[in-house]
XYZ file of C-alpha atoms in Angstrom:
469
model
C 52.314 86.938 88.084
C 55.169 89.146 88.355
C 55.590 92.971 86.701
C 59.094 93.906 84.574
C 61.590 90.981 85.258
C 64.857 90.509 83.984
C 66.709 87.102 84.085
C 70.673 86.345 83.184
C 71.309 82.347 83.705
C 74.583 80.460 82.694
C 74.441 76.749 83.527
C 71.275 77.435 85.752
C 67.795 75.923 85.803
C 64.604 78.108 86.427
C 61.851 76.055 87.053
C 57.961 76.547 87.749
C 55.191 74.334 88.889
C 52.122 75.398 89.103
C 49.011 72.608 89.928
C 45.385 72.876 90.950
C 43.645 69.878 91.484
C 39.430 69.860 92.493
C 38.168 66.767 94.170
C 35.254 68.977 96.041
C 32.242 67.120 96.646
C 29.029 68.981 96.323
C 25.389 68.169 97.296
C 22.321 70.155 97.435
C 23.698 73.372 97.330
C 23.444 77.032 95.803
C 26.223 79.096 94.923
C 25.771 82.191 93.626
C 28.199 84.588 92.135
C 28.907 87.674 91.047
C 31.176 89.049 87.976
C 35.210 88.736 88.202
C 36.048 91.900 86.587
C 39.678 93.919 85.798
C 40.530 97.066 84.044
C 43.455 98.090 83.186
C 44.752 101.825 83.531
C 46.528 104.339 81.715
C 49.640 106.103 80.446
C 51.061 108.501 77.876
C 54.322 106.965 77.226
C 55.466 103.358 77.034
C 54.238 100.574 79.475
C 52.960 96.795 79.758
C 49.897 96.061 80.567
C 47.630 92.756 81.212
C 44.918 92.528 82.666
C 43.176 88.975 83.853
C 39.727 88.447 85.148
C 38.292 84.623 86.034
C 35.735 83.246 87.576
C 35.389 79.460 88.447
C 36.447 76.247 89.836
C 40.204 76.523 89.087
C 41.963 79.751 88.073
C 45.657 78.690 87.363
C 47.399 82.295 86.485
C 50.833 80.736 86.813
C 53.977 82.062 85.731
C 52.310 84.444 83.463
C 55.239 87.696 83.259
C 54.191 90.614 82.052
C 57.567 91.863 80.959
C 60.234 89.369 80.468
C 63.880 89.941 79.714
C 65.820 86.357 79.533
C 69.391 85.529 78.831
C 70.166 81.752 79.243
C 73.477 79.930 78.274
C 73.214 76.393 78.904
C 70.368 76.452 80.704
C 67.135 74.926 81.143
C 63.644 76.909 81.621
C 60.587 75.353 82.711
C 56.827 75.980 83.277
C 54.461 73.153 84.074
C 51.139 73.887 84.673
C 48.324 71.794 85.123
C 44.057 71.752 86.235
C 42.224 68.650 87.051
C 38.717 68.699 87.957
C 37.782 65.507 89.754
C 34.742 67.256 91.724
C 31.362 65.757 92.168
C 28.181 67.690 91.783
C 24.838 66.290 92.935
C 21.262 68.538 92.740
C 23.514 71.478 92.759
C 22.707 75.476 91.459
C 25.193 77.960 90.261
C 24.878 81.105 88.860
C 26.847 83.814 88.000
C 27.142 87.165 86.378
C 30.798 86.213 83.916
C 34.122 87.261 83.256
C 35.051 91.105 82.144
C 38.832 92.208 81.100
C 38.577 96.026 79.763
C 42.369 97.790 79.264
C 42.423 101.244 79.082
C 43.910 104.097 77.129
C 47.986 104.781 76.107
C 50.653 105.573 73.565
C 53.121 102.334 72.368
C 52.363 100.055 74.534
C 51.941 96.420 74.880
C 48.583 95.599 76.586
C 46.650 92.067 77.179
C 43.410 91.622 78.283
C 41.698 88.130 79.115
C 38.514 87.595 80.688
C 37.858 83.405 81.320
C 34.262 82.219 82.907
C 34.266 77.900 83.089
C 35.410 75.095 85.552
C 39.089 75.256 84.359
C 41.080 78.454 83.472
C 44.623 78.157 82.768
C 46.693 81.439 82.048
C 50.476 79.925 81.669
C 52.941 81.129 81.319
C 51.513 83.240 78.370
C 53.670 86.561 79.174
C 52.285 89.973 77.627
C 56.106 91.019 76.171
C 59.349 88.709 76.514
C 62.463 88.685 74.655
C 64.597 85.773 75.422
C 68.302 85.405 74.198
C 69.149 81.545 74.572
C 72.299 79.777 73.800
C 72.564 75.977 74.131
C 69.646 76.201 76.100
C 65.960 74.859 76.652
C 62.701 76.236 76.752
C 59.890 74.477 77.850
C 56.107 74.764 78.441
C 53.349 72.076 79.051
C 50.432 73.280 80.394
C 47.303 70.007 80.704
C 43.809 70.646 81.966
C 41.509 67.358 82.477
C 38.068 67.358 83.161
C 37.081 64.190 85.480
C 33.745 65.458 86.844
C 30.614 64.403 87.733
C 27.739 66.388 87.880
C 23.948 64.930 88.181
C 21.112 66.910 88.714
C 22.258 70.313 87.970
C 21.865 73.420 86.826
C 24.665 76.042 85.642
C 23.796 79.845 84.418
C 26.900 81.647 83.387
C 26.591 85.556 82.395
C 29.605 84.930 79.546
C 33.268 85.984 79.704
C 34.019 89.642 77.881
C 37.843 91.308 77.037
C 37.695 94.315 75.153
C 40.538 96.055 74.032
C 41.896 100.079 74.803
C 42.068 103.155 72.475
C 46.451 102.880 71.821
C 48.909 104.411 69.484
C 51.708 102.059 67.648
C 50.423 99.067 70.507
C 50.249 95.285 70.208
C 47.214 94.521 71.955
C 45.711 90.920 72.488
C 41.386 90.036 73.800
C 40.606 87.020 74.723
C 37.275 85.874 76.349
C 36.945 82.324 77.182
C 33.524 80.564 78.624
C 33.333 76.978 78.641
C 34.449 73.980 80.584
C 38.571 74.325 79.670
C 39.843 77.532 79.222
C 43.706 76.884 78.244
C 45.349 79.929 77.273
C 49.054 78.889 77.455
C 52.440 79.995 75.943
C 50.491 83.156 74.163
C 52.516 86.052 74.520
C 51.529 88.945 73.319
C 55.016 90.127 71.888
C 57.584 88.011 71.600
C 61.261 88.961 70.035
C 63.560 85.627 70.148
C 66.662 87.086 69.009
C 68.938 85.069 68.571
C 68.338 81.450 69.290
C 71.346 79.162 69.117
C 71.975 75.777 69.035
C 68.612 75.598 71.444
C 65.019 74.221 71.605
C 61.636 75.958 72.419
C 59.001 73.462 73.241
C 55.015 74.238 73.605
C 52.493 71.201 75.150
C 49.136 72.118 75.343
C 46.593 69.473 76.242
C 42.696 69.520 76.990
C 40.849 66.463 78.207
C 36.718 66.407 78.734
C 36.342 62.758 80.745
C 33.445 64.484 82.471
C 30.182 62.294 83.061
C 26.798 64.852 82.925
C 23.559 63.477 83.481
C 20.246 65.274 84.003
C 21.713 68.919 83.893
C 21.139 72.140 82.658
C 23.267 74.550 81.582
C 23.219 78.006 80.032
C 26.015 80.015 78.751
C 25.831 83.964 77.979
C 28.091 83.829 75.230
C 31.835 84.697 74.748
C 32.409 88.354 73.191
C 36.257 89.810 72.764
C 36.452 93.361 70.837
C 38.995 95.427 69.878
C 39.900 98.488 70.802
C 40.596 101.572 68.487
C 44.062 102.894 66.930
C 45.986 99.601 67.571
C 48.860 98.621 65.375
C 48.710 95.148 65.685
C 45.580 93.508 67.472
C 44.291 89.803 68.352
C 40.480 89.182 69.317
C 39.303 85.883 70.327
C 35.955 84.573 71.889
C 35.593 81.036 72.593
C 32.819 79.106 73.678
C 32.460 75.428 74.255
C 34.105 72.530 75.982
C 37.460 72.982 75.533
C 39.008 76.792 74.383
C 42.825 76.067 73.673
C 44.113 79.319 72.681
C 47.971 77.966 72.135
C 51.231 79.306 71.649
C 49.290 81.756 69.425
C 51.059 85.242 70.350
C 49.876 88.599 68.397
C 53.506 89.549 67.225
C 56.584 87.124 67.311
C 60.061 87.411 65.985
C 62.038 84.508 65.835
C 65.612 84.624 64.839
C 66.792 80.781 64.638
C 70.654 79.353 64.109
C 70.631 75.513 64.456
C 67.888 75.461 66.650
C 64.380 73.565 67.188
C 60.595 75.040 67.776
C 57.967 72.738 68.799
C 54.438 73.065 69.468
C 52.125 70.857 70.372
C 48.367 71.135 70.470
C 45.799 68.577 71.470
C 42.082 68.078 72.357
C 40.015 64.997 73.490
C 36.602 64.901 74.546
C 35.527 61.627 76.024
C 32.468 63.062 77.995
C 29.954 61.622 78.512
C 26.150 63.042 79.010
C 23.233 61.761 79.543
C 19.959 63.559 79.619
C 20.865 67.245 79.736
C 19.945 70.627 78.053
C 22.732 73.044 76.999
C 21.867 76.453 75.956
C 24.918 78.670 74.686
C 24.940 82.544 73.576
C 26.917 83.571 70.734
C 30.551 83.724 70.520
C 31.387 87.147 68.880
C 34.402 88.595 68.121
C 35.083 92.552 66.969
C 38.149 94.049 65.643
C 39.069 97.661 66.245
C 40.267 100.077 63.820
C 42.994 102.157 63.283
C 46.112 103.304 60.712
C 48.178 100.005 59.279
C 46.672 97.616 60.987
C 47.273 94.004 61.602
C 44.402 92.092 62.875
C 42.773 88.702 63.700
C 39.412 87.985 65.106
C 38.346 84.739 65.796
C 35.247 83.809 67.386
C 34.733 79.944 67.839
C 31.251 77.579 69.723
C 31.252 74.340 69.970
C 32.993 71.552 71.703
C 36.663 71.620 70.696
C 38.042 75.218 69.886
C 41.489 74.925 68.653
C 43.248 78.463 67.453
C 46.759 76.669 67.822
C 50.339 78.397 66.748
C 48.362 80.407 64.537
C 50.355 83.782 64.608
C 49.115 86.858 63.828
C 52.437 89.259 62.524
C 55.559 86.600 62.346
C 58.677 87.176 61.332
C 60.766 83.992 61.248
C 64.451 83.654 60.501
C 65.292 79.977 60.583
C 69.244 78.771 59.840
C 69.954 74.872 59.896
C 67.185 74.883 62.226
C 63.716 73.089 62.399
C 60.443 74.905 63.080
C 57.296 72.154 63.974
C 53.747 72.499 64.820
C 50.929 69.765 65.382
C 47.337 70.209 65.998
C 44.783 67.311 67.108
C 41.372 67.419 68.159
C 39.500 64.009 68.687
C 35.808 63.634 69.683
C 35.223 60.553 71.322
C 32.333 61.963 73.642
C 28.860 59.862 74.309
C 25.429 62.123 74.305
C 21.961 60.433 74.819
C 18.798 61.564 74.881
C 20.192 66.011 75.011
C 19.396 68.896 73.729
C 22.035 71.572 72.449
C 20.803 75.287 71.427
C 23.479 77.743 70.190
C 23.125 81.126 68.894
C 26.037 80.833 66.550
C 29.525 82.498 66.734
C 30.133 86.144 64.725
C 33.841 87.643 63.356
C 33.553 91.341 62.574
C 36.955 92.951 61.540
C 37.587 96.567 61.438
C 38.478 99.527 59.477
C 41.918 101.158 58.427
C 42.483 104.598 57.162
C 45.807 103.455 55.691
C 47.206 99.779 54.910
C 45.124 96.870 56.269
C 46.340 93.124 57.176
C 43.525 91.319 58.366
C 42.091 87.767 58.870
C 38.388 86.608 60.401
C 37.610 83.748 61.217
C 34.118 82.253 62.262
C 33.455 78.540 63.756
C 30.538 76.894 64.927
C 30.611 72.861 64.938
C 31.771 69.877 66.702
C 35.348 70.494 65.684
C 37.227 74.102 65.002
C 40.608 73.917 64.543
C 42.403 77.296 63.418
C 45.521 75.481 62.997
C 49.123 77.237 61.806
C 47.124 79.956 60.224
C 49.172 82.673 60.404
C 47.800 86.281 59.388
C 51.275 87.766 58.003
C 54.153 85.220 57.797
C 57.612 86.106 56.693
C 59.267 83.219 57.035
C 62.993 82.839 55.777
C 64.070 79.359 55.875
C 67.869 78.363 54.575
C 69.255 74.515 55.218
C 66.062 74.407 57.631
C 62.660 72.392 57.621
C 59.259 73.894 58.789
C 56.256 71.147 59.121
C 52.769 71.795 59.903
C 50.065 68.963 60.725
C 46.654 69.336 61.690
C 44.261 66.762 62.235
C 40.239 66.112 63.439
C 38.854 62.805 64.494
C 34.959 62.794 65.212
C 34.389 58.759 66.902
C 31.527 60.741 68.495
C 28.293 58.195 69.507
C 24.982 60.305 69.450
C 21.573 58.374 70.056
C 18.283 60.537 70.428
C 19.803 63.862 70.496
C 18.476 67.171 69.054
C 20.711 69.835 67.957
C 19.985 74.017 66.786
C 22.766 76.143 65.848
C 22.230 80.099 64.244
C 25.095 79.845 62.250
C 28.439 80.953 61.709
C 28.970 84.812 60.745
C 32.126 86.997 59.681
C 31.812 90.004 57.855
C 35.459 91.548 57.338
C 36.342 94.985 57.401
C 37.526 98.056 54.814
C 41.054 99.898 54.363
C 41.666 103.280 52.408
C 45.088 101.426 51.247
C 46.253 97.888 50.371
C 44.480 95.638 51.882
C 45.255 91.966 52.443
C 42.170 89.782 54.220
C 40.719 86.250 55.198
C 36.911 85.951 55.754
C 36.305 82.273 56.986
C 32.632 81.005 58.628
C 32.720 77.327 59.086
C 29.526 75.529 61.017
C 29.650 71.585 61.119
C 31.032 68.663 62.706
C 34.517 68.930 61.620
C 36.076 72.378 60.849
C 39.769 72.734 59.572
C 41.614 76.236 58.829
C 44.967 74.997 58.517
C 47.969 76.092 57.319
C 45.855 78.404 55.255
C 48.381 82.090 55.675
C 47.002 85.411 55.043
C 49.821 87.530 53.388
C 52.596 85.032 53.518
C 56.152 85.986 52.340
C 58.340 82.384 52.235
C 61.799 82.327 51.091
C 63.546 79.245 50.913
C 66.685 78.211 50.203
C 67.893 74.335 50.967
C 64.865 74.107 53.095
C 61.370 72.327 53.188
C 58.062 73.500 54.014
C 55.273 70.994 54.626
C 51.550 71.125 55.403
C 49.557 67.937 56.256
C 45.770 68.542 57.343
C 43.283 65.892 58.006
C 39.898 65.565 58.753
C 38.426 61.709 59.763
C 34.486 61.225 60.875
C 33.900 58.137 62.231
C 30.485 59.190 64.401
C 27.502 57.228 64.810
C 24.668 58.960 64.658
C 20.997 57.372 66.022
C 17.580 58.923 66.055
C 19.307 62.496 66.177
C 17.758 65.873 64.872
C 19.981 68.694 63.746
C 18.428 72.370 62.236
């Protein structure tokens, strides 16, 4: 990860790779760990800030800028990043004490804080503030985790993965805590001002796959808590907890200025584990929001297997000329459980306060399924001669045969403003749960354009001898 970096291409190619691959084998052993913890520091005037903490098998902080300046003319950019887990665990302990990401104290600044705790964490090329200028050029991301492991006979105890946020004037400020198996936080900038965009294409691939096989384990999470910190203009909290966290192209403040130009982003999750025999025991997943003066804020706090919060912007502004703006979102459960036991605590939104004018959206998930899909928090989107599309969709082909199942709920309580206020409150606990395309404060003008939304939601699961309470 670099610091400020400023990049003028014409007719170039800038190109990153970034790969970790686990094919460790691992028999009758104890590892024990302690926390991965960062803190940021502080300033009075203006500065960029992120700070990253993760602890686990694979910690892929690739090409992640923290300030990015780009100028491209006929060029192409491209990050490809990429975890695969192919380890094998047999009568194996692990323990250890999580994940903490704490930023500190400034005035207008731009700050990120992540804290990830699981086998796979992917920070991508998610830089905290970049402002490209492209011309006839190409911008592309795919970032893939996959989850081929074995483990038999073991037992995992995890303390839980915590960001929390700094006390800022006039800041953009993004938390994120992650805990689960794949932690894929890619193409999330925290501020991002496109401007202009000609005649070009900015792609986003984001891709989780759980083969994993588990059989006669334990494991225990502590829970996935992100809160926000105080006097923040516009603020992000996530916690995530579960198999697969994709936090995608989802960045706290984005400008977009597009002239005959293409956006793409694509989203996807499969789980075809596989486990057999095992006890999982998760804490809650709790996200806070901060407070402050004309605020902008979205806390979303997700448990379960497949956690989704894909392109879903929190401040956009979106200028789009004879171009083509396109997101999809898919989430499939084709996993296998016999004979297990799954405990969760639930997962908990709180928003916060504003003295003065209040945007806010919160956003609560605890199921099989949560997919906060293209569900922006203020949109103003200005589409002429141009087509924005949306699609979402959730396939449960899950097989479940003497399984038990206890969940405390899904929570969100939203917050209070001494001005207009404009707010989402969403709690959603099942198998299948589908936010999409569902905008909080959205302003659309369009003129020759189209604006679609498609959202599905298919169970197919077979369900034998199970208990659920």
């Amino acid at each position: 990860m670099t610091g400020d970096e400023t990049v003028d291409l014409t007719g170039g190619r800038l190109q990153g790779r970034c790969v970790t691959e686990d094919g460790s084998f691992n028999g009758f052993s104890k590892v024990h760990t302690g926390p991965a913890d960062a803190k940021g520091g502080g300033g009075t005037f203006r500065f960029a800030q992120q700070n990253v903490a993760q602890r686990g098998r694979q910690n892929n902080d690739c090409a992640s800028r923290n300030t990015f300046s780009l100028t491209a003319s006929g060029d192409k950019i491209q990050s490809n990043c990429a975890d695969e887990d192919t380890s094998v665990s047999d009568h194996t302990y692990s323990q250890g004490r999580g994940a903490s990401a704490e930023g500190r104290s400034g005035t207008n600044f731009d700050q990120q804080n992540v804290a990830q705790a699981g086998r796979q964490n992917n920070i991508c090329d998610s830089p905290n503030y970049v402002f490209p200028d492209l011309t006839g050029s190409r911008f592309d991301t795919d970032c893939t985790n996959k989850d081929a492991s074995v483990s038999r006979h073991t037992s995992d105890k995890s303390g839980g993965a915590q960001a929390r946020g700094a006390q800022a004037g006039a800041a953009e400020v993004q938390d994120i805590a992650q805990e689960g198996r794949q932690n894929n936080f890619c193409a999330n900038p925290n501020s991002t001002d496109a401007d202009p965009v000609s005649d070009s294409r900015v792609d986003a691939d984001c891709a989780n796959k759980d083969a994993s096989l588990s059989e006669h384990t334990r494991h225990k999470g502590g829970g996935a808590q992100a809160k926000g910190g105080a006097l923040a203009l516009e603020q992000q909290n996530i916690a995530q907890e579960g198999r697969q966290n994709n936090s995608c192209a989802n960045p706290n403040l984005a400008t977009f200025d597009l002239s005959g130009a293409r956006t793409d982003t694509d989203c996807v999750n499969k789980d075809v584990s596989r486990t057999k025999h095992s006890l999982v025991k998760g804490g809650p997943a709790r996200a806070e929001g901060g407070s402050g003066e004309d605020v902008v804020q979205q806390n979303i706090a997700q448990e379960g297997r497949q956690n989704n919060a894909c392109d879903n912007a929190n401040d956009s502004d979106i200028t789009a000329t004879g171009g083509r703006s396109k997101n999809r979102c898919a989430t499939v459960d084709g996993s296998k459980n016999l004979h297990t036991v799954e405990t969760s605590r639930g997962a908990e939104a709180v928003g916060g306060s504003s003295v003065a004018d209040l945007s806010q959206q919160n956003i609560a998930q605890s199921g099989r399924q949560n997919n906060a899909c293209a569900n922006h928090n203020g949109l103003n989107a200005d589409v002429t001669g141009a087509r924005q599309d949306t699609a979402c969709v959730t396939v449960d082909r899950s097989v479940n045969a003497g399984t038990k199942k206890s969940s405390g709920g899904a929570s969100v309580e939203g917050g209070s403003s001494g001005a207009d206020l404009f707010q989402q409150n969403i709690a959603q606990e099942g198998r299948q749960n589908n936010a999409c395309g569902n905008t909080n404060n959205l302003t659309l003008t369009a003129s020759g354009g189209s604006t679609q939304n498609q959202c599905v939601a298919v169970d197919r699961s077979v369900n034998i001898g199970t208990q659920e309470d």
